[in-house]
Structures are given as C-alpha cells and as structure tokens.
CSV table of C-alpha atoms and ligand atoms in Angstrom, one decimal:
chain,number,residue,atom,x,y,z
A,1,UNK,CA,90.3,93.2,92.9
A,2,UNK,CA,87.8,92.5,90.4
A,3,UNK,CA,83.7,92.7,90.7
A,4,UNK,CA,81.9,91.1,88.2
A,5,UNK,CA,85.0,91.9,86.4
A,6,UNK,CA,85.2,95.5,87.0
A,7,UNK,CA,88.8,96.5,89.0
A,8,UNK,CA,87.7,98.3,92.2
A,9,UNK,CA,89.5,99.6,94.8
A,10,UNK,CA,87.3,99.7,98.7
A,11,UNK,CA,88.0,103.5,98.9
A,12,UNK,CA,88.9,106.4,95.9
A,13,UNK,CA,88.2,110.0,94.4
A,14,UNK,CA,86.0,110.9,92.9
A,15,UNK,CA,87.5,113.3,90.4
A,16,UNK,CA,84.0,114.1,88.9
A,17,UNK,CA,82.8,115.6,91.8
A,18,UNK,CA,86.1,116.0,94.0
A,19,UNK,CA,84.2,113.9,96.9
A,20,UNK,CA,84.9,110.6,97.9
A,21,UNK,CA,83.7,107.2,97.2
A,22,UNK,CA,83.5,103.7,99.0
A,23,UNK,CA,81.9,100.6,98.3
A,24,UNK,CA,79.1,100.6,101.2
A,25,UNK,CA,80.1,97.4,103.1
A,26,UNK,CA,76.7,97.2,105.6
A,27,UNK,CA,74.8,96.3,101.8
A,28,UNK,CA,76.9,92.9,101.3
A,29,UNK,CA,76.7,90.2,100.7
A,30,UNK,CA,73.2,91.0,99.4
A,31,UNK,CA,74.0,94.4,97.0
A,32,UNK,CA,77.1,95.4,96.0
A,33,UNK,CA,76.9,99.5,96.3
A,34,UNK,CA,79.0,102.6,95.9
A,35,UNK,CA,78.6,105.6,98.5
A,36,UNK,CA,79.6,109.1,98.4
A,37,UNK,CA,81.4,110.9,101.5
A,38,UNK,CA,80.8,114.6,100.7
A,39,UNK,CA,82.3,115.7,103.8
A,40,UNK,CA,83.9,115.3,107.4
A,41,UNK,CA,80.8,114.2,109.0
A,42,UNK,CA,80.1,111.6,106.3
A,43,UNK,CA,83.5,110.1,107.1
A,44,UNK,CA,83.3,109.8,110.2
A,45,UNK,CA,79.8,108.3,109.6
A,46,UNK,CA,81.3,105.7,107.3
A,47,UNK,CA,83.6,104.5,109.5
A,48,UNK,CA,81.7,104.5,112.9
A,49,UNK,CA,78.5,102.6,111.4
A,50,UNK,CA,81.7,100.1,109.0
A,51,UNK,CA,79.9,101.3,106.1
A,52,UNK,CA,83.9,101.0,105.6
A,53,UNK,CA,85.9,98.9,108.5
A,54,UNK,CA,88.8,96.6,108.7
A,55,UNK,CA,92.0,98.5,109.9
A,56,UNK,CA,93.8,99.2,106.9
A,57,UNK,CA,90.7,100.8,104.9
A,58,UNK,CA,89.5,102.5,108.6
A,59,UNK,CA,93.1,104.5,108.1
A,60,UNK,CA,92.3,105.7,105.0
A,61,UNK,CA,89.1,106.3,105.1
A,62,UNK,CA,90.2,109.2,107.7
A,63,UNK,CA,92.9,110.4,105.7
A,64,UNK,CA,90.2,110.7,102.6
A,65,UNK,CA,88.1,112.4,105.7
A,66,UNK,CA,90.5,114.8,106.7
A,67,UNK,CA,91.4,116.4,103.0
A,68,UNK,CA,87.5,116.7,102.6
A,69,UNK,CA,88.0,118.8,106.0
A,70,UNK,CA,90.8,120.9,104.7
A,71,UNK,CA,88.7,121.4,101.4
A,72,UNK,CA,86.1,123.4,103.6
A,73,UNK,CA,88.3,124.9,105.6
A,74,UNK,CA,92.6,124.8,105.7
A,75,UNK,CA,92.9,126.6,109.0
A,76,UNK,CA,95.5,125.4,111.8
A,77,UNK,CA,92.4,125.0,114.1
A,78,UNK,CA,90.5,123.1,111.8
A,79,UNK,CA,93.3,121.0,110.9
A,80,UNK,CA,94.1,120.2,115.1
A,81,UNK,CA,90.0,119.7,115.8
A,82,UNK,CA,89.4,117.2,112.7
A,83,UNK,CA,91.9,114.9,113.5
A,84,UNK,CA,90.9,114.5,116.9
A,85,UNK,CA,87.4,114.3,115.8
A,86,UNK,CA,87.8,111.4,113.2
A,87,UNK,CA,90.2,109.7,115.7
A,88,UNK,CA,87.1,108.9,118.0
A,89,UNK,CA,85.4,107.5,115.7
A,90,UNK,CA,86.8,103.5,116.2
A,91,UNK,CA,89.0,103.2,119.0
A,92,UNK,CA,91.0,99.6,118.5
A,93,UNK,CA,92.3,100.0,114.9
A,94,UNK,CA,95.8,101.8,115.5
A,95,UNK,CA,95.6,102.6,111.7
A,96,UNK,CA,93.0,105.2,112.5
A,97,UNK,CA,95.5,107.2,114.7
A,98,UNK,CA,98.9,106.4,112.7
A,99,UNK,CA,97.0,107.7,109.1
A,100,UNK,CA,96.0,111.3,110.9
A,101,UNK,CA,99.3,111.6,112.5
A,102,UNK,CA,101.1,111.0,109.2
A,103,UNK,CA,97.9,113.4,107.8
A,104,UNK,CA,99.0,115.9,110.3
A,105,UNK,CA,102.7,116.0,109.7
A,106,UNK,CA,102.6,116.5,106.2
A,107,UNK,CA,99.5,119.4,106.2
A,108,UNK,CA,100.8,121.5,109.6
A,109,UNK,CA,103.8,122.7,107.6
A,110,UNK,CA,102.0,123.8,104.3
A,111,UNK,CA,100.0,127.0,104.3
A,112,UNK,CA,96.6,126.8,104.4
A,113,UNK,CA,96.2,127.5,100.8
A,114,UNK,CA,97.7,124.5,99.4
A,115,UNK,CA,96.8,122.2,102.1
A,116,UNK,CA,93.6,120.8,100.6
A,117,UNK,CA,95.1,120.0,97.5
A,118,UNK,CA,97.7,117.9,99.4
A,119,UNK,CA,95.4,116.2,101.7
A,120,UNK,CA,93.9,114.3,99.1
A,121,UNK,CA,97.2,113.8,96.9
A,122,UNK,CA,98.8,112.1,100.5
A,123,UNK,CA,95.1,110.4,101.1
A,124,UNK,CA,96.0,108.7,98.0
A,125,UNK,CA,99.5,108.3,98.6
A,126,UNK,CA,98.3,106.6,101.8
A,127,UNK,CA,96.1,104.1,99.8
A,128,UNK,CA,98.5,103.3,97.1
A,129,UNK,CA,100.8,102.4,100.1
A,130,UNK,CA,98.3,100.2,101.6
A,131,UNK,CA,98.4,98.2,98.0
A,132,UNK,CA,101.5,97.5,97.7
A,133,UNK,CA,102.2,96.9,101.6
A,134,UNK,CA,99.6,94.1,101.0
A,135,UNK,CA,100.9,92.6,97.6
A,136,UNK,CA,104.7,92.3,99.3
A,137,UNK,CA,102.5,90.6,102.4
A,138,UNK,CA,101.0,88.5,100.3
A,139,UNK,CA,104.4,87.3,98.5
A,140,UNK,CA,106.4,86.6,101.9
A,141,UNK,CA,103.1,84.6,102.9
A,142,UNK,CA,103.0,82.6,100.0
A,143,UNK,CA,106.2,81.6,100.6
A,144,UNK,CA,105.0,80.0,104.0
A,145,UNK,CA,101.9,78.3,102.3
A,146,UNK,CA,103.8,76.7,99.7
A,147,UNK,CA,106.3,75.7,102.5
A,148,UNK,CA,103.2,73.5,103.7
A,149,UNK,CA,101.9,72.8,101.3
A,150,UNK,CA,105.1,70.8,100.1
A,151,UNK,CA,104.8,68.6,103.2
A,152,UNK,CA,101.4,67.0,102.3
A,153,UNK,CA,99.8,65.6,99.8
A,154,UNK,CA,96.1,67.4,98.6
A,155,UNK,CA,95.4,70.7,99.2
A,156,UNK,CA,96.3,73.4,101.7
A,157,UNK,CA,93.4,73.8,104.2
A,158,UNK,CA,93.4,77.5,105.7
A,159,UNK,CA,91.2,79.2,108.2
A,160,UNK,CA,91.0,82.6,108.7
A,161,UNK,CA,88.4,84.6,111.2
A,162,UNK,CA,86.5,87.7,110.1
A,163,UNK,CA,87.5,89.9,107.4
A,164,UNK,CA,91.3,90.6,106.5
A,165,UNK,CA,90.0,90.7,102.9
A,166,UNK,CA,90.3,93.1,99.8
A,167,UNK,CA,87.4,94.7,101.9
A,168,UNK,CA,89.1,95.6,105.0
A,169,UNK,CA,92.3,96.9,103.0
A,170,UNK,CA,91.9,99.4,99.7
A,171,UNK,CA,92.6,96.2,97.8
A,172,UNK,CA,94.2,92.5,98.3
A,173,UNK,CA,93.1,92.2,102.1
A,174,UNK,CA,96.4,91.5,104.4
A,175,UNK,CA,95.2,87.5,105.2
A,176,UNK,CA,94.2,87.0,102.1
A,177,UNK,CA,97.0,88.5,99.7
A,178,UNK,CA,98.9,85.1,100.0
A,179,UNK,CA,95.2,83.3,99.9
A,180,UNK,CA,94.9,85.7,96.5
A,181,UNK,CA,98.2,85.1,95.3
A,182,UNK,CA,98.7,81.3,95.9
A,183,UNK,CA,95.2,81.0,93.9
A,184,UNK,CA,96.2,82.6,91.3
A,185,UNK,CA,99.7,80.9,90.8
A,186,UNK,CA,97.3,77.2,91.1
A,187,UNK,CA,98.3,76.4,94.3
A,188,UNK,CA,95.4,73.6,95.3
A,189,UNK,CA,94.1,75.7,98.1
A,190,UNK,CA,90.7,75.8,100.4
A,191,UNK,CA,89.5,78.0,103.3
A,192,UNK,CA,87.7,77.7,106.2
A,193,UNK,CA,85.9,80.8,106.4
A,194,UNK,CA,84.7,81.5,110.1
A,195,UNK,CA,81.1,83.0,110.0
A,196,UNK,CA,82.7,85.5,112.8
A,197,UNK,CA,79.6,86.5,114.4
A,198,UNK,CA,77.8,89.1,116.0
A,199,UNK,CA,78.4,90.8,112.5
A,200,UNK,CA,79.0,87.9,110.3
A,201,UNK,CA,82.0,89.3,108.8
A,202,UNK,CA,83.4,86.1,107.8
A,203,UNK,CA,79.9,84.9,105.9
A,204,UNK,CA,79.0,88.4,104.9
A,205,UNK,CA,82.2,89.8,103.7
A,206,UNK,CA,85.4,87.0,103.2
A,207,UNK,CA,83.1,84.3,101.7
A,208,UNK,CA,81.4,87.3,99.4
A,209,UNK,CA,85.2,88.0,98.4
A,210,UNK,CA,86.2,84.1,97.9
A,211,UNK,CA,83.4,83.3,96.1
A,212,UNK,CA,83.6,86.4,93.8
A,213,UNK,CA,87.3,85.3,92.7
A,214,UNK,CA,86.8,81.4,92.7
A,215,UNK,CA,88.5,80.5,95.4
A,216,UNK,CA,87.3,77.2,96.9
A,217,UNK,CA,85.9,78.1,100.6
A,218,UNK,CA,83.8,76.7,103.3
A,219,UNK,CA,81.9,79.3,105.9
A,220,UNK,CA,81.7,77.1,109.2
A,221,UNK,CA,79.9,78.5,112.4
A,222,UNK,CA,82.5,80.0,114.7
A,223,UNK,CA,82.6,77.3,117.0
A,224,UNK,CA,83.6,74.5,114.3
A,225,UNK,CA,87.4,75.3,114.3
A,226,UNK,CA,88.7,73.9,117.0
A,227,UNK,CA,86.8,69.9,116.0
A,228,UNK,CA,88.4,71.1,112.7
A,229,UNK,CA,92.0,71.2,114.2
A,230,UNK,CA,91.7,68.4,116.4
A,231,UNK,CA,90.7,66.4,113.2
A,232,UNK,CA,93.6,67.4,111.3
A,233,UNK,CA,91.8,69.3,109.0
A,234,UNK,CA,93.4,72.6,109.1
A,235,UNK,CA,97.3,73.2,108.2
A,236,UNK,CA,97.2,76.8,109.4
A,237,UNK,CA,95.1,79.6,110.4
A,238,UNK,CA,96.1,83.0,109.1
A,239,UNK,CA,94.1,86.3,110.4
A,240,UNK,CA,95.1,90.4,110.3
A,241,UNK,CA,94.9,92.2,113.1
A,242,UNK,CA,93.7,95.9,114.3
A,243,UNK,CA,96.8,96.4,116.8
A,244,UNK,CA,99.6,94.6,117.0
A,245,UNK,CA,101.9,96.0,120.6
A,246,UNK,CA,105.7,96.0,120.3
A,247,UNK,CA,105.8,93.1,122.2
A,248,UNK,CA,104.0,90.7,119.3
A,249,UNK,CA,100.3,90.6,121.4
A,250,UNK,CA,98.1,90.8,118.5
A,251,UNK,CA,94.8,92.3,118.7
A,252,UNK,CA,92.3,91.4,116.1
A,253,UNK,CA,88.2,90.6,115.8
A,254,UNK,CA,86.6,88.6,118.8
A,255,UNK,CA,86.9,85.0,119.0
A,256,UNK,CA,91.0,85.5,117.6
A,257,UNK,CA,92.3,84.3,120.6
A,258,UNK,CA,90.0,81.5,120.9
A,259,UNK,CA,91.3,80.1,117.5
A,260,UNK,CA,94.7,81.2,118.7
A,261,UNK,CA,94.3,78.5,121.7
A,262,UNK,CA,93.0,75.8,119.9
A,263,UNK,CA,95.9,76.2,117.0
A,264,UNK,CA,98.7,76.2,119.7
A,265,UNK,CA,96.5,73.0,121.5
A,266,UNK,CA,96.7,71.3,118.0
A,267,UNK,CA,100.0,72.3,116.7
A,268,UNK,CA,98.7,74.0,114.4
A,269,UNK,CA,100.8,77.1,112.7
A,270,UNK,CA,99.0,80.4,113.9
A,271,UNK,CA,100.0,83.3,111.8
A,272,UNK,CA,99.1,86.4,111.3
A,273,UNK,CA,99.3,89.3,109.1
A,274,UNK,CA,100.4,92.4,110.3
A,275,UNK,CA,101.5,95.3,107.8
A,276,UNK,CA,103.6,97.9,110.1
A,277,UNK,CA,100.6,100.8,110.2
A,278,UNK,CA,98.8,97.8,112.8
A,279,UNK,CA,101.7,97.8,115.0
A,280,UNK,CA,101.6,100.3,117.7
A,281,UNK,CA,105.6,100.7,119.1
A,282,UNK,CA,104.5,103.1,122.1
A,283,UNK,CA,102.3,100.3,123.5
A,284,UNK,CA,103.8,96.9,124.7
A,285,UNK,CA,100.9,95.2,126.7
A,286,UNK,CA,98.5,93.7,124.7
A,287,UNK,CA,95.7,94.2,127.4
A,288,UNK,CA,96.5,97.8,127.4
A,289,UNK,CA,94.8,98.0,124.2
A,290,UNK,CA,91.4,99.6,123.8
A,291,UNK,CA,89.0,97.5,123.5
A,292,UNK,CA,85.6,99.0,121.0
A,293,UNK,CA,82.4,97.7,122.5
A,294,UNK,CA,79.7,97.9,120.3
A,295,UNK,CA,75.9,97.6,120.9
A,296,UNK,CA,73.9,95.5,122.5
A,297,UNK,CA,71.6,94.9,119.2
A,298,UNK,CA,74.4,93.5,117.3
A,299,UNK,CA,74.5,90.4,119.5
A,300,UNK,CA,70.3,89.6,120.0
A,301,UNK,CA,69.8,90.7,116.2
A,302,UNK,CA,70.5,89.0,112.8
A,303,UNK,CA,70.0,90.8,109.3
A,304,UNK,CA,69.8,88.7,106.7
A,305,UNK,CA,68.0,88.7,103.4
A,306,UNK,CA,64.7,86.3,103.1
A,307,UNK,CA,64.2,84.0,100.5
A,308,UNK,CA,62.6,86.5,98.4
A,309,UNK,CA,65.2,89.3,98.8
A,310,UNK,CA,63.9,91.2,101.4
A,311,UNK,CA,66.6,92.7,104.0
A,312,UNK,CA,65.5,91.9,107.9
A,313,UNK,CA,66.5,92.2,111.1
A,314,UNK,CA,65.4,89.7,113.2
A,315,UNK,CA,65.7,89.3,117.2
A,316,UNK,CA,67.4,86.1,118.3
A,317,UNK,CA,67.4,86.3,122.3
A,318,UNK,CA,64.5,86.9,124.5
A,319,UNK,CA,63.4,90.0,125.3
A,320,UNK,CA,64.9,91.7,127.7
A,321,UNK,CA,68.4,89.4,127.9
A,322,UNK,CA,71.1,91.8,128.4
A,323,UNK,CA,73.8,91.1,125.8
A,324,UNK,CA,77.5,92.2,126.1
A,325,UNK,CA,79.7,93.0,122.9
A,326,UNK,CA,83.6,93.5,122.8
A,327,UNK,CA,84.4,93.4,119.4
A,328,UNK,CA,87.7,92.4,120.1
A,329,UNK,CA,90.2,90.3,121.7
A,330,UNK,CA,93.8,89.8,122.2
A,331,UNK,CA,95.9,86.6,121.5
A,332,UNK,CA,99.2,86.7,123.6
A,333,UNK,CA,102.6,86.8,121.2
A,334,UNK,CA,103.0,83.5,122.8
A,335,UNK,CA,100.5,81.8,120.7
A,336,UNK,CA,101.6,83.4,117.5
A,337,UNK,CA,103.8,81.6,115.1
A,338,UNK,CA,104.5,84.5,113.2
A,339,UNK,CA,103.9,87.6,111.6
A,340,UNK,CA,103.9,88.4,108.1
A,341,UNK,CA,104.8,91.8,107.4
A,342,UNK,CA,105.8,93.9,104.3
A,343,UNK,CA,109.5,93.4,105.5
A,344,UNK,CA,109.1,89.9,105.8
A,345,UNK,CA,107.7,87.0,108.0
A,346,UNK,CA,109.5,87.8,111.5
A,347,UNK,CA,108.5,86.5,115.3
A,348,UNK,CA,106.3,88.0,117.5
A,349,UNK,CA,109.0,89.2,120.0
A,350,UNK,CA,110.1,92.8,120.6
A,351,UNK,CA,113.4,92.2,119.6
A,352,UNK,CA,112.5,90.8,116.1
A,353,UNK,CA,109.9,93.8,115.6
A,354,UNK,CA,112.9,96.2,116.5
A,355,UNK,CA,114.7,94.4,114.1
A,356,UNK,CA,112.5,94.6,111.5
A,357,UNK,CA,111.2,98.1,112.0
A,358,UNK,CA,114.2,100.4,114.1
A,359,UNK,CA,113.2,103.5,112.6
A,360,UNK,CA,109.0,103.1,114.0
A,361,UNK,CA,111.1,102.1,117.4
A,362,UNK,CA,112.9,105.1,117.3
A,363,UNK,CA,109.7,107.2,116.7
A,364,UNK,CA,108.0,105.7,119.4
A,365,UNK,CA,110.7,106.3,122.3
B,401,LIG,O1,85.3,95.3,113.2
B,401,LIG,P1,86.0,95.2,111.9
B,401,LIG,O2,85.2,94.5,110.9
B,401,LIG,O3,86.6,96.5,111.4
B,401,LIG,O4,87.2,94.2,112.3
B,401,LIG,C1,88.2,93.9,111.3
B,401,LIG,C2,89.2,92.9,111.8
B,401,LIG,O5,89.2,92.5,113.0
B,401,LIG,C3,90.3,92.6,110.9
B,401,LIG,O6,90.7,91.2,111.1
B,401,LIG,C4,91.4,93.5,111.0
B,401,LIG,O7,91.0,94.8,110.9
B,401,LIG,C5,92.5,93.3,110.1
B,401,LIG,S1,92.0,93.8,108.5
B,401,LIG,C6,93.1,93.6,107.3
C-alpha cells in the first residue's frame, strides 16, 4: 500500500546492506519509521516488543529472522536452536510456528553453504505469498460486501476490531483487502474502527491505515459496538484472526468474541478472515489455544502524543491496582458466519475446512 504515495511493503531486504527492514509499528500513528533488523536477536526483538505484530507479518518476520541466522552461521545446530528460539517469541499467532516449520523444511536438506542464500530467497517467497493470499481474500470478500450491500440502500457500514490491516500482513491486511478493494472499485463504504484497547490497535494502527488511503472511517471506544448493532447501524463485522482450530473456533485480539456475541444477538453477519497459515489442523479446541498475556503496564498506561507532539505515557489506574492482560480471546465456530479464505468463503465447520484444505488435513494427522 501506499504512504504518502510511496508503495511499501510492512517487512523487506535490504539489498544495500543485505539486513532487513520493517516499518517500526510502536512509532504510529504519530511517525511513520523504518527499522533495521541486523540480526537474530533484533528479530526476535521486533516481534516480542510488535515493533512488527499481527499474524501474517509475525510469520514473516521469523522467516526474515531465521535467514539473518543462517547468514552468521548455516550449521544443523544452529538451524534446530533458531527456530525454537524465534518460536518463543509470541505464543498465539500459529503463523509464527507454520513460517519456521516451512523455514525448516526447505534449509535442513541444503548444505550449509547455500542455506543462507535460500533463507532469504524463501523469506521472500514467504511474503510474496502472504500478498497474494490477501489480494484473492480480499476478492472472495468483496463478493460478500457487495452481496449486502445490494440489499440496502446507502452505504455499507463495517466494523472490524484491532488491526487486520496492511500492517499486520506484508501488504493489503486480511480484513481489510475486501475493505481496500471495494474502495477502490467505489463501493459507498464506511467502517467502524474499534479503538481495541489496551494497545489501541484499532485507533493507532487501522484508522492510521484508513485514513492514509481515504477510506471513510469512524474509531468508536470498544464498548460502542454492540448499541451500534442493536441500532441497526452495522451490516457486518469482519476481523482476522491469529489461530483459527480445525474445528472453525477463531482466535483473534481480545474483545473478538465479545463483538462476536453481540453480532450473533443482532443478526448481524460475523465473518472473519482467515488465510490458511492462521489455521492450525493439529488443534481442534479453540480453548486449547495459547493464550499470550502481556504486561500489566499495558492496561494502567496510555501513550499518546500531547498537543504539542510530545510522546507520553501516562498512568490511568491507581497505584497499586493489579491489572490483568490476555491479549486474546476465542469466539466459538458457532458464532462465526464465515470464513474468508484464499480458496474461498467456506463455513466454520471441520468438514468445510477439510474440504477446503485436504492436503493441510493430511499434514496434520
Ligand atoms: O497483538 P497483535 O496486534 O499482533 O494482534 C493482531 C490481531 O489480533 C489481528 O487481528 C490478527 O493477527 C489478524 S492480522 C491479519
């Protein structure tokens, strides 16, 4: 997508230095800045502190973190240790473990020699992938929002919860491509942009993205959708997700589910959009996956910029108040409409994602 009207991808080489560079997502909405990851330690830096997060980018981020391993050193040992090490660095996102396993299988083979080279070539591989994953996401949800969209008269009003942006993805976001897409085609459009707090990804991140490519939005306060639904004011809520089970339980950003509940209360469509390297085959039970709990600060601290452009972080609890933080939750298959995946929009049922994807089935038994 475009900055300013500069084409950017979230994540990419480099090839003046060989290292790699991402856009350093803790500095938005305020700056807009590249960083460099020189090293293994830098990306697993990156991704533990979301200087780079959403599940899409999180996988390639390690895949960019493991060739920078196998520049310094190719060996079988080192190869085994860095994936396991960069796998701890988030634990929700299934993408994180999917990217180093398809990491691993294409290196182990190769001798040492020529693995670096490959590492990146199949880190970029990986994010080209991701791309075009997205862009066919983005068509078959399209297809839904103009579906709607022919029922009513005025324009489409979406809400989606955190960031499933261009910023979470290396570029057209997985909730957004069909937000993107319908845009650009003049769909009359508008989103509901949950603030999604503790870390405000929805204000900080999805409105910074909207508002950078003209698409009409509104940030609300988390706690506005469901009065939203009950007034008729949203035709669907669409959201990504960092772990989809093979049973359709979709996990995604905290507060999901609660949006899922008020959606199925109002009859309003719930969908979400769920490219195959979220969905984790070998786990059925949504509540079996792991949940990342983050610190304490994030929920009795606000950053924000002041009205002359400083950057502070301010408390917003008491002193003292013990704060808990899952960063997120899991919305039962139940509740889901549907999900839109790169093969299509399909159910959230086992059997449809077996239909969809036999081969990821077979892998997983
Ligand atoms: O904690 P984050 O910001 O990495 O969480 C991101 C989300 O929950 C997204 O909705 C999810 O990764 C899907 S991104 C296309």
């Amino acid at each position: 997508m475009k900055v300013d009207g500069k084409p950017f991808r979230t994540i990419w080489r480099d090839h003046a230095s060989g290292n790699v560079a991402i856009i350093d997502q803790t500095k938005l909405p305020h700056a807009f800045v590249t960083a460099e990851l020189r090293d293994v330690n830098d990306a697993w830096r990156a991704i533990a502190d979301m200087q780079v997060r959403g599940a899409p980018l999180i996988g390639v981020a390690a895949a960019y973190g493991l060739a920078l391993a196998m520049r310094a050193d190719a060996s079988d040992a080192n190869l085994a240790a860095t994936a396991d090490y960069l796998a701890t660095a988030r634990p929700t996102a299934v993408n994180l473990a999917w990217a180093l396993d398809d990491m691993r299988r294409v290196l182990a083979p190769l001798p040492p020699s020529q693995r670096a080279e490959r590492a990146f070539a199949r880190a970029a591989e990986l994010a080209d992938a991701d791309v075009a994953v997205n862009e066919a996401m983005g068509a078959h949800g399209l297809a839904i929002f103009r579906e709607l969209a022919s029922c009513k008269n005025g324009r489409l009003n979406i809400l989606t919860h955190c960031n499933a942006g261009w910023l979470a993805t290396v570029d057209w976001g997985t909730a957004t491509a069909p937000i993107y897409k319908g845009h650009e085609s003049g769909l009359d459009l508008h989103v509901f942009v949950d603030e999604t707090r503790p870390r405000n990804q929805g204000a900080a991140l999805t409105a910074w993205e909207l508002a950078h490519h003209g698409v009409p939005h509104t940030l609300i306060a988390d706690n506005a959708g469901g009065h939203l639904m009950q007034r008729g004011e949203i035709d669907l809520v669409i959201v990504g997700t960092d772990r989809t089970t093979a049973s359709g339980d979709v996990c995604n950003k905290i507060g999901t589910y609660l949006k899922a509940l008020a959606a199925h209360d109002n009859g309003v469509p719930f969908y979400v959009a769920a490219p195959s390297s979220s969905i984790d085959f070998a786990l059925y039970d949504g509540t079996d996956v792991p949940i990342e709990m983050r610190g304490e600060k994030e929920v009795t601290h606000m950053t924000g910029a002041t009205e002359d452009g400083r950057i502070e972080t301010v408390r917003i609890a008491p002193e003292g108040s013990p704060a808990l933080n899952p960063a997120f939750d899991v919305t039962p298959a139940r509740l889901v409409t549907g999900l839109i995946t790169e093969r299509g929009v399909i159910a959230a049922s086992a059997s449809a994602l077996a239909r969809a994807f036999p081969e990821r089935v077979r892998a997983a038994a």
